[in-house]
Coordinates of C-alpha atoms and ligand atoms in Angstrom, one line a residue:
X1 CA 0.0 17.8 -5.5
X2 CA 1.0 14.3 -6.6
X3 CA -1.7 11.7 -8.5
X4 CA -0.4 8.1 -7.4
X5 CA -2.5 6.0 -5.4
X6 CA -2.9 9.2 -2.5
X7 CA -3.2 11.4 -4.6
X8 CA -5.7 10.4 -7.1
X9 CA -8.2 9.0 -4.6
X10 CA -8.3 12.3 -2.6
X11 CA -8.6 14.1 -5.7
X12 CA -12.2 12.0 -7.0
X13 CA -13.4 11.9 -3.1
X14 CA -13.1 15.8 -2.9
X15 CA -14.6 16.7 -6.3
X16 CA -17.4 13.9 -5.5
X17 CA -18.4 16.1 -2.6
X18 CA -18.2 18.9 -4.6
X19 CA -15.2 20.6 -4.3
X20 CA -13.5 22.0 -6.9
X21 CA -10.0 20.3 -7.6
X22 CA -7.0 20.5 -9.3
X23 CA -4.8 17.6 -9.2
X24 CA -1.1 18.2 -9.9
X25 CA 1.7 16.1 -10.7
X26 CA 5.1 16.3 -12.7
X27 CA 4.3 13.8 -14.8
X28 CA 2.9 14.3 -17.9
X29 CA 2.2 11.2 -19.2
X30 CA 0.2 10.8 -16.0
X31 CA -1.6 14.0 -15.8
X32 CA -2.5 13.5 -19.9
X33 CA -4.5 9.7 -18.8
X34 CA -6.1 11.6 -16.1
X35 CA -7.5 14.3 -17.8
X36 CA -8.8 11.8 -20.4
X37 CA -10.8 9.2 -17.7
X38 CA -8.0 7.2 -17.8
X39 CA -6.5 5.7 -14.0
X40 CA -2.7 4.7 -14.5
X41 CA -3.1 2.4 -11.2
X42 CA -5.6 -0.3 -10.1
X43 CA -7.9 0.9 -7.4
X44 CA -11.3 -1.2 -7.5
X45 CA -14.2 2.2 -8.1
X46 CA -11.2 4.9 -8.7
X47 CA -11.6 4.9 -12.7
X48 CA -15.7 5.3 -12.6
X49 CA -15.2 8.5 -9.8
X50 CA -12.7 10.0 -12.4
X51 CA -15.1 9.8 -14.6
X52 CA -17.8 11.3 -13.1
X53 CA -15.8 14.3 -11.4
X54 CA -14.5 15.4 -15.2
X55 CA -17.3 15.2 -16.0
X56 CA -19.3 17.2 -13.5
X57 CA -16.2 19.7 -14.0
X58 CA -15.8 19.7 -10.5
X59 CA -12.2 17.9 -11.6
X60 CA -9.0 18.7 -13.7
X61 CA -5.5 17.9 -14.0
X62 CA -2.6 20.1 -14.9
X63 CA 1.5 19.8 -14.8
X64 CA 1.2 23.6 -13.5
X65 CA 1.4 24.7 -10.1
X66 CA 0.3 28.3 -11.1
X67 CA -3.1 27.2 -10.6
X68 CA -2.2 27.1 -6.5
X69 CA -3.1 30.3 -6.1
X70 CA -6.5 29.9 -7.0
X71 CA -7.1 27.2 -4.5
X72 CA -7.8 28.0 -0.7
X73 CA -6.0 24.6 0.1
X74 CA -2.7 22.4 -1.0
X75 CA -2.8 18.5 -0.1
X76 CA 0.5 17.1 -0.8
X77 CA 0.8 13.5 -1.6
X78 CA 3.8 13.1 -3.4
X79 CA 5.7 9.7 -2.6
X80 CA 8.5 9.1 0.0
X81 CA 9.9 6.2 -1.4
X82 CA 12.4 4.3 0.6
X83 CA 16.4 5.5 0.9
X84 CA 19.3 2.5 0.8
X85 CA 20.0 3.2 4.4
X86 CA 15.8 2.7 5.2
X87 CA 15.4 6.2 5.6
X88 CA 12.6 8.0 3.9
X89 CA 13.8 10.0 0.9
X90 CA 12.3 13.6 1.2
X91 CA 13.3 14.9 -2.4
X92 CA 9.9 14.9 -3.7
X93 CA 8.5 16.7 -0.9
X94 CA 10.6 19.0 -0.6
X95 CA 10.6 19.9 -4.7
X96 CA 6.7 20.4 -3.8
X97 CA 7.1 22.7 -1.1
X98 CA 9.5 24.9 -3.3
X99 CA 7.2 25.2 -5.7
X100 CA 4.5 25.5 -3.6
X101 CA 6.6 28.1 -1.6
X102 CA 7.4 30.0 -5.3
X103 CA 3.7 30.1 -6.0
X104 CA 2.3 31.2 -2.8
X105 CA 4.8 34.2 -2.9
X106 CA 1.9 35.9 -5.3
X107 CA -1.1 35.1 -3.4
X108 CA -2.5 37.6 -1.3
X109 CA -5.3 35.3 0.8
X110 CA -4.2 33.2 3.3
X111 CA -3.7 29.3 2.2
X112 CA -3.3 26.1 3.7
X113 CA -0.8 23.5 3.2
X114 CA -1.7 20.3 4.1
X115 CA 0.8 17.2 3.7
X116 CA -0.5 13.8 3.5
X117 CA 2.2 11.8 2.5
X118 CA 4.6 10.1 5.0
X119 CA 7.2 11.8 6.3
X120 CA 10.5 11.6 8.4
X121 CA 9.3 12.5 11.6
X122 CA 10.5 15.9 12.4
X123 CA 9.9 17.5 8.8
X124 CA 6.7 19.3 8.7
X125 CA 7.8 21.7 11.3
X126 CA 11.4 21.6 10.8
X127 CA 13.0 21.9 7.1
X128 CA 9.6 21.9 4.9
X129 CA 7.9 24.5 7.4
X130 CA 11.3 26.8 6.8
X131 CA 11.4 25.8 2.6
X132 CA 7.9 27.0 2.8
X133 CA 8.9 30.2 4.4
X134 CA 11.9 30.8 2.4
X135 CA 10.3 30.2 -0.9
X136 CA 7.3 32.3 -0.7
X137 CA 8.5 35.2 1.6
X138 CA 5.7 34.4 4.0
X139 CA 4.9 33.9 7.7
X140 CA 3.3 30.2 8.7
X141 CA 1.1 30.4 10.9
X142 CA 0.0 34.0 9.8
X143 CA 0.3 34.3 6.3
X144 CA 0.2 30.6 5.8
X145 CA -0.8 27.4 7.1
X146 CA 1.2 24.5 7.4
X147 CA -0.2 21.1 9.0
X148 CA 0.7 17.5 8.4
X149 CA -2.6 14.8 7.8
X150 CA -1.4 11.2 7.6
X151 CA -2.8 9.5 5.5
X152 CA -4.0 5.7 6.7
X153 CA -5.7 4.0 3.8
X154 CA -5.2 1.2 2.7
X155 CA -4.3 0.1 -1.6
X156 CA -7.4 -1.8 -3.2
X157 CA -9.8 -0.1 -0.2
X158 CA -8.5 3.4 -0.6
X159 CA -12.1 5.1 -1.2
X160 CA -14.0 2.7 1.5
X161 CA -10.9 3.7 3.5
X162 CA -11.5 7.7 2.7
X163 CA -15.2 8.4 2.9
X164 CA -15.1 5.9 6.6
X165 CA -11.7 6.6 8.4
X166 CA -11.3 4.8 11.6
X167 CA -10.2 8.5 13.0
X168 CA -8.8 11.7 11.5
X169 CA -5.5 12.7 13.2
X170 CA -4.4 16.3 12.1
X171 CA -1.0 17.4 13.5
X172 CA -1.5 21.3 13.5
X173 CA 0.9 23.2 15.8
X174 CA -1.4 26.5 15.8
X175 CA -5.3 26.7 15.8
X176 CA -6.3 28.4 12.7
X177 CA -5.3 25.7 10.4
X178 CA -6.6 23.3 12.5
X179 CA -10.2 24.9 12.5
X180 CA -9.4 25.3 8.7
X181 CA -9.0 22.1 8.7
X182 CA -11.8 20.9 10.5
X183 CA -14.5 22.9 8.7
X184 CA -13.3 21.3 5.5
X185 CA -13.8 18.0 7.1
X186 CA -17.2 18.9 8.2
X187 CA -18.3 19.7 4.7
X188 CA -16.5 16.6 3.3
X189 CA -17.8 14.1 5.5
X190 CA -21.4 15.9 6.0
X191 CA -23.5 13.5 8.1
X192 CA -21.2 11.2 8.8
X193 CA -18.7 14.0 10.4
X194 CA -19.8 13.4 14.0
X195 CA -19.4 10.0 14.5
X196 CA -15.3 10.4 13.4
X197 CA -13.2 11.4 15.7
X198 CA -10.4 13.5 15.4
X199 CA -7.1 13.4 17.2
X200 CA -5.1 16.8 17.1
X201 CA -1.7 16.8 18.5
X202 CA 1.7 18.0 17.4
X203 CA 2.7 17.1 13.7
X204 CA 6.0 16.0 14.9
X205 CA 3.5 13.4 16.9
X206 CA 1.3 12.4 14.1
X207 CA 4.3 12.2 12.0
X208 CA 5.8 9.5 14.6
X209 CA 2.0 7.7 14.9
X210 CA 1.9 7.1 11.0
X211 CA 4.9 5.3 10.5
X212 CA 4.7 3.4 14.2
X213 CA 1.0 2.4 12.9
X214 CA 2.8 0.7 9.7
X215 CA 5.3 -0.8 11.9
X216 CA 2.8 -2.4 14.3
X217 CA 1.3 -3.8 11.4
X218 CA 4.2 -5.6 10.2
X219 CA 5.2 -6.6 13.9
X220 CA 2.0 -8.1 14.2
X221 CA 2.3 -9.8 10.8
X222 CA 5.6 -11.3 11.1
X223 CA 4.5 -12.5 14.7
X224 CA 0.8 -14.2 13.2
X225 CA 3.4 -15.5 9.9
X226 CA 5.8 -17.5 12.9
X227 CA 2.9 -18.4 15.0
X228 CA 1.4 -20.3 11.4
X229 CA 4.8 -22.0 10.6
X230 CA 4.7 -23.3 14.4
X231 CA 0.7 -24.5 13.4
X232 CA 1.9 -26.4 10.3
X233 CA 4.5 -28.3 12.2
X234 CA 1.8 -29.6 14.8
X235 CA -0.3 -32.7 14.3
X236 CA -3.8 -30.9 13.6
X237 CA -2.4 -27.4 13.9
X238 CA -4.7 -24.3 11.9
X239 CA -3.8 -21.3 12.7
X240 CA -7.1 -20.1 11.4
X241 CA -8.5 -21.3 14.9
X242 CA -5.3 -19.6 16.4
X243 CA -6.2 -16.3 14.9
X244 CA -9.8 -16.1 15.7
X245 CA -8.2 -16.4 19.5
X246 CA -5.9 -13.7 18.7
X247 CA -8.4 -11.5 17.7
X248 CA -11.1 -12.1 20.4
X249 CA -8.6 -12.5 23.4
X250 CA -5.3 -10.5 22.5
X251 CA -7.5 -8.2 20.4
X252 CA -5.4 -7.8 17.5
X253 CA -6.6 -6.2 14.3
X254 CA -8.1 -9.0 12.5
X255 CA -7.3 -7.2 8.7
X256 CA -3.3 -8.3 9.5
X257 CA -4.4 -11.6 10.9
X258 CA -3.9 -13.1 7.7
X259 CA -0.9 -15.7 7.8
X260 CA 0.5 -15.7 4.3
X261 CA 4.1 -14.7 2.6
X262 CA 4.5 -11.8 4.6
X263 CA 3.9 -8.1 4.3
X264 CA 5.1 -6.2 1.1
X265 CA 3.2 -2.5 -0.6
X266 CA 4.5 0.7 -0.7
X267 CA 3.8 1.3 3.3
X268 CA 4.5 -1.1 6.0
X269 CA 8.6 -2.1 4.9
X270 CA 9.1 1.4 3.7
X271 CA 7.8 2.9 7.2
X272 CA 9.4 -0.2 9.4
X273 CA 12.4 0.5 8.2
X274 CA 11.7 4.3 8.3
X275 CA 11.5 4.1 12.3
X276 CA 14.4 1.5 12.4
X277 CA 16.8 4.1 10.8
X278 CA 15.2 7.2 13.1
X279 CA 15.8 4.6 16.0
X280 CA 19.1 3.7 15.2
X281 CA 20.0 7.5 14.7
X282 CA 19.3 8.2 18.0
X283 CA 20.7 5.7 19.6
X284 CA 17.2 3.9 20.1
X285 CA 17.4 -0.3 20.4
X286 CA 15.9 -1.4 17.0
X287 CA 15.5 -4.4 17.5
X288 CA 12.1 -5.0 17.7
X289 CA 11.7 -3.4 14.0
X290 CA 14.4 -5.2 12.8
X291 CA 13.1 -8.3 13.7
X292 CA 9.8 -7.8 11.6
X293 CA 11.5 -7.4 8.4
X294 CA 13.9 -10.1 9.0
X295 CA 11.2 -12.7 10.0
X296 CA 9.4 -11.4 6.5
X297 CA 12.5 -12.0 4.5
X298 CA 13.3 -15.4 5.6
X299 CA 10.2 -16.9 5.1
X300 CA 10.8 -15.9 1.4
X301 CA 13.6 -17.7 1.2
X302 CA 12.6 -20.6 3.3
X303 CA 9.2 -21.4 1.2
X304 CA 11.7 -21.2 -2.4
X305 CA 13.9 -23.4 -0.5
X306 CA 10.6 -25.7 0.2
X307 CA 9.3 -25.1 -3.1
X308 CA 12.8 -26.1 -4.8
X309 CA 12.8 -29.1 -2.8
X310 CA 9.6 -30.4 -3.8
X311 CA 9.3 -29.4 -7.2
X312 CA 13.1 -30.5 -7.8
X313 CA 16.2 -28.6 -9.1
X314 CA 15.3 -26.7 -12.9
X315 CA 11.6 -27.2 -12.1
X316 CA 9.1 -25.1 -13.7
X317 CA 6.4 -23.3 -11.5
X318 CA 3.9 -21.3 -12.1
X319 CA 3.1 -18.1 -9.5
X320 CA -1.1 -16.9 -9.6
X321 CA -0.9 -13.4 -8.5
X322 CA 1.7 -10.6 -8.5
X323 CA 0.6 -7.8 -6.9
X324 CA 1.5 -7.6 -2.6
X325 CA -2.5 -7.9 -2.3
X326 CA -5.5 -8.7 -4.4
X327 CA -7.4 -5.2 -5.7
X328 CA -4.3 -3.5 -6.8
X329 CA -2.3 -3.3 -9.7
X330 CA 1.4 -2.3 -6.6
X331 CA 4.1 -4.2 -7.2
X332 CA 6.3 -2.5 -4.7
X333 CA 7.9 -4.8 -2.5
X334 CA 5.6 -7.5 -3.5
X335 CA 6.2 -10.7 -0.9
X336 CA 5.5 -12.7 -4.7
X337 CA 8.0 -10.5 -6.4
X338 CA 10.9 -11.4 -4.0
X339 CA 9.8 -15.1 -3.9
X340 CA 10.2 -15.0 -8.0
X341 CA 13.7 -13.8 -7.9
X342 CA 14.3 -15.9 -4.7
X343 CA 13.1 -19.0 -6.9
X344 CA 15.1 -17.3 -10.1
X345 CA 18.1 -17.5 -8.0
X346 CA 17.8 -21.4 -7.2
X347 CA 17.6 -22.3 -10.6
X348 CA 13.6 -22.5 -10.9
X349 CA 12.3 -21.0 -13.8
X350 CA 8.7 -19.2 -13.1
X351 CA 5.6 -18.5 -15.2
X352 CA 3.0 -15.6 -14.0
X353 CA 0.1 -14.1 -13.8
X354 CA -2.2 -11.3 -12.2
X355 CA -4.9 -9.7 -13.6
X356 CA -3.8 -6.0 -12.9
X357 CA -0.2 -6.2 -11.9
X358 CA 1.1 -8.1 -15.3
X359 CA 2.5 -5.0 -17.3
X360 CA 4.1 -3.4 -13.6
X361 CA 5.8 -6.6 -12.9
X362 CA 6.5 -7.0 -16.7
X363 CA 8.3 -3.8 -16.7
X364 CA 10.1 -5.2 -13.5
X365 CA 11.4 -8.2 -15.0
X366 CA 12.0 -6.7 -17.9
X367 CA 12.1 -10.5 -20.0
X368 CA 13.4 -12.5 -17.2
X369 CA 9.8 -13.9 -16.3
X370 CA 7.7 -15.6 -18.8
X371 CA 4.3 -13.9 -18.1
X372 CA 1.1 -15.6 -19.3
X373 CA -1.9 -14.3 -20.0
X374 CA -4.7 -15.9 -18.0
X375 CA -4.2 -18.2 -14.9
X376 CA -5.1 -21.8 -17.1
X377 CA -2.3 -21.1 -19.7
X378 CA 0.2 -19.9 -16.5
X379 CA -0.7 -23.2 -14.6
X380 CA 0.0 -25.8 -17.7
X381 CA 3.0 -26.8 -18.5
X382 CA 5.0 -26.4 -15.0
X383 CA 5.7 -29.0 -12.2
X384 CA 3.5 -27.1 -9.3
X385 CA 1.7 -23.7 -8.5
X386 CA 1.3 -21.0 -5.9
X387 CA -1.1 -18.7 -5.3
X388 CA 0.7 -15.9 -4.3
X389 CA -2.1 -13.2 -4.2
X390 CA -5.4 -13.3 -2.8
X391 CA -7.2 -12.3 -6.1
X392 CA -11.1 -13.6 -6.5
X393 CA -10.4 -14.5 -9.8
X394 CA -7.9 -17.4 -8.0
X395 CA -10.5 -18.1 -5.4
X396 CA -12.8 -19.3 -8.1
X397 CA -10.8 -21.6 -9.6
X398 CA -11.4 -25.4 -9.7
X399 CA -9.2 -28.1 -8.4
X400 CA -9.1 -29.7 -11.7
X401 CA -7.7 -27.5 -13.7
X402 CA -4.6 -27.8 -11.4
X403 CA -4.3 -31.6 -12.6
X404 CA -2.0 -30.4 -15.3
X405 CA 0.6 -29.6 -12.8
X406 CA 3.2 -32.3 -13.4
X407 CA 3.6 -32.4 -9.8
X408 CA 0.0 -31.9 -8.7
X409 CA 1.2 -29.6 -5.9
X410 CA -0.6 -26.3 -5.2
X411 CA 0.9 -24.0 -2.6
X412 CA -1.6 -21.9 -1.0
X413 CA 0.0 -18.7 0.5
X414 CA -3.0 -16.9 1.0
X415 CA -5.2 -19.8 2.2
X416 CA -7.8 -19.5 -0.4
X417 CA -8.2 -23.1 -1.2
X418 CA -10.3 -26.1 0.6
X419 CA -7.6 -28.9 1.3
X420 CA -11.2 -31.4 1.0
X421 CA -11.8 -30.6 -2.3
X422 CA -8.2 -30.9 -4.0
X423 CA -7.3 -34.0 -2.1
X424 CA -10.3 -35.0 -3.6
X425 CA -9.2 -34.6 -6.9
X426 CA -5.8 -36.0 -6.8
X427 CA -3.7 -32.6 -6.0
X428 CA -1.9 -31.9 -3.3
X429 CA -2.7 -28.4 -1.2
X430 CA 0.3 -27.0 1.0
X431 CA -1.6 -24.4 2.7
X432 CA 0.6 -21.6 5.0
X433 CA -0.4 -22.2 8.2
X434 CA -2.4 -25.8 8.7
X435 CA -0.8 -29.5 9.3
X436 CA -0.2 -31.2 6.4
X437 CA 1.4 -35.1 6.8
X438 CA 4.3 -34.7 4.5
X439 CA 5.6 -31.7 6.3
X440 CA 8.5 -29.9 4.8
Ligands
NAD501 P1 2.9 7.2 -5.8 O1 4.3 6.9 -6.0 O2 1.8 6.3 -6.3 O3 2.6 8.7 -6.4 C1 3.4 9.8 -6.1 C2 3.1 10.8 -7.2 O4 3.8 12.0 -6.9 C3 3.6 10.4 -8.6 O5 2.6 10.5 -9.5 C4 4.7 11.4 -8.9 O6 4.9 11.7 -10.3 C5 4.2 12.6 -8.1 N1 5.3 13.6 -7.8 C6 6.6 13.4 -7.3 N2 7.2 14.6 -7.1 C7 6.3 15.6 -7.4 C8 6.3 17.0 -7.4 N3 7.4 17.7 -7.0 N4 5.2 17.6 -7.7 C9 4.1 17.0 -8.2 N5 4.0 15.7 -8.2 C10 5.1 14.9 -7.8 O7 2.7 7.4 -4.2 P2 1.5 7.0 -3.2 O8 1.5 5.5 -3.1 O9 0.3 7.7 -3.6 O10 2.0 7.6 -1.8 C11 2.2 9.0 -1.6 C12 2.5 9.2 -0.2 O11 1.5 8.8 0.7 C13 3.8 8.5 0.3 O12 4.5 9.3 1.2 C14 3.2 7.2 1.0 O13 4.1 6.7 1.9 C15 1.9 7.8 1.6 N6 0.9 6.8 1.8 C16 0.6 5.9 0.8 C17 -0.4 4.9 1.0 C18 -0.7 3.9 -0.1 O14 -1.4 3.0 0.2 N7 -0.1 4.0 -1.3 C19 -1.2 5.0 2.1 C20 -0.9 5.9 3.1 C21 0.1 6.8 2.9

């Protein structure tokens, strides 16, 4: 139940080890491209899975939750976008269960629910455990079982991320949905089962670890992002040399090493501020997650200011890359999104261009941005550039064809670029993170 980025990958991963699946969503538009091969996201592998799962018949797609009852298990992964006050809004979740709850009322076999998608922690055995109960008449754990999965993968790795988990964490509060669980595990990961392991604990635990796993993240982020501003104030400071310390010594996770704009996607701001609001409920200090989303919003604002200062006041520039990461099409929260209207704000006027995010961010915009086509077109014609995404399409792309940059200033925000080989050529390479002489 639910087909976004979740939703679709569990879909193709459980039909490609031969289940038989049913994805569900409410929206039609969605469920009509999905049932025709058709991905409405950008998830590198997704679209050639789809493909093969309809066609093996092993996968379909419906708007209709009557087919529940044929199934032996529910995974819900509908989204839990953020609230205005940072907490997570529950709505669509709890519209699933009642449906789920209305359907389950006529089957006779036992069934298990399974929630994936992140939640307020407290939920799955508090008000979706009793909208469960109260819409379908039955028992959980008896009649039904109810048991919350988070889900950890990451957007632009999500089927590496499924078929190799670092662990499975199931939050079951009785056993028989958790050896339910398990033994669908098994058959799903075959071979490959033994060497995962499993964490069970309470869901109300697993509910906590998921977002606090987002929010160390971002915490480590924003602290790597302050360490390279530090490193491009120093005579000969790189943070790259700092990082490779930071992973060997302090034994941080080296895939949110990368200094850069900042963190954005559908996940870690969402579930930072998730935990800040539970904190601050409770009478919890917040600083600490606070302080991660401020030190990511600043540094928007201060790289605009820098950009405005170089490239002067009604400047042109030109932004490579939309999306929050390279290898997806998400928007959401994108670091370069806020760093356009950031720009927009000063009095900058911006060009773009992505290669999967253009129509999401055009849609966004809606006219405000001139979007261009390909990345020579969106770098002529404007005073300087920045490489805002870390697509390889960017990573291929020669210093020369910057010299069309009025100002012959690239900003590298994702450290893509050799500093060598455009100083060669005449342009200048502000790279996040590394010394450069003219420091601003
Ligand atoms: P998404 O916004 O891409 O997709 C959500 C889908 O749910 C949409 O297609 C929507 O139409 C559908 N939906 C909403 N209400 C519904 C209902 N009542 N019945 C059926 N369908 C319904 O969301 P996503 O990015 O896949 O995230 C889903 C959940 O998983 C969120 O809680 C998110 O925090 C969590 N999560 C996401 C990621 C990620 O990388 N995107 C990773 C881990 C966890």
């Amino acid at each position: 139940v639910g087909t976004g980025y979740v939703g679709i990958t569990t879909c193709v991963i459980l039909a490609d080890r031969g289940f038989k699946v049913v994805g569900i969503d409410t929206d039609k538009q969605r469920i009509e491209n999905l049932s025709s091969g058709s991905v409405p996201l950008y998830e590198p592998g997704i679209e050639r899975m789809l493909k093969k799962a309809l066609l093996s018949k092993k996968l379909e797609f419906t708007t209709d939750y009557s087919n529940i009852s044929d199934t032996d298990v529910t995974f819900v992964c509908v989204g839990t976008p953020p609230n205005e006050n940072g907490a997570l809004n529950m709505s669509y979740v709890e519209r699933a269960m009642e449906k789920l709850g209305k359907e389950l009322k006529l089957k006779e076999k036992y069934h298990l629910v399974a929630i994936r998608s992140t939640l307020m922690p407290g939920s799955t055995s508090g008000k979706l455990k009793e909208i469960l109960q109260e819409n379908s008449g039955k028992k959980i754990p008896t009649d039904l079982g109810l048991v919350f999965i988070p889900e950890f993968l990451r957007e632009g790795m999500a089927i590496q991320d499924t078929f190799h988990p670092d662990c499975i964490v199931i939050g079951a509060s009785d056993k028989r949905s958790y050896t339910r669980l398990l033994s669908l595990f098994r058959k799903l990961y075959k071979q490959d089962f033994k060497s995962i392991p499993i964490i069970r604990m309470k869901p109300v635990n697993a509910e906590i670890l998921k977002v606090a796993v987002n929010a160390s993240r971002a915490i480590q982020i924003s602290m790597v992002n302050t360490i390279a501003d530090i490193c491009q104030k120093l005579k000969e400071g790189e943070i790259s040399e700092v990082t490779e310390g930071l992973k060997l010594i302090a034994k941080l996770d080296s895939r949110y090493l990368g200094a850069g704009l900042g963190f954005g996607g559908s996940c870690l701001p969402k579930d930072t501020r998730a935990l800040s609001f539970l904190s601050s409920t409770m009478n919890v200090e917040n600083t600490i997650f606070e302080s991660a989303m401020k030190v990511n919003k600043i540094r928007i604002k201060k790289l605009a200011k820098e950009i405005k200062d170089i490239a002067g006041r009604g400047a042109t520039v030109s932004i490579l890359g939309l999306a929050f990461k390279a290898n997806t099409d998400d928007i959401r929260e994108s670091p370069s999104i806020h760093l356009i209207e950031e720009l927009n704000s000063l009095g900058i006027k911006v060009k773009a261009y992505d290669p999967y995010a253009l129509n999401r961010a055009k849609a966004y915009f809606d006219g405000k941005v001139l979007f261009e086509a390909n990345a020579e077109r969106c770098i002529s014609e404007s005073d300087a550039c920045i490489v805002a995404t870390a697509w390889d399409e960017f990573k291929k792309l020669e210093p020369k064809l910057f010299l069309s940059l009025r100002k012959k200033v690239v900003f590298d925000c994702r450290r893509i670029y050799d500093e060598k080989k455009f100083k060669n050529n005449g342009i200048r390479l502000i790279k996040i993170g590394s010394f450069y002489d003219n420091g601003i």
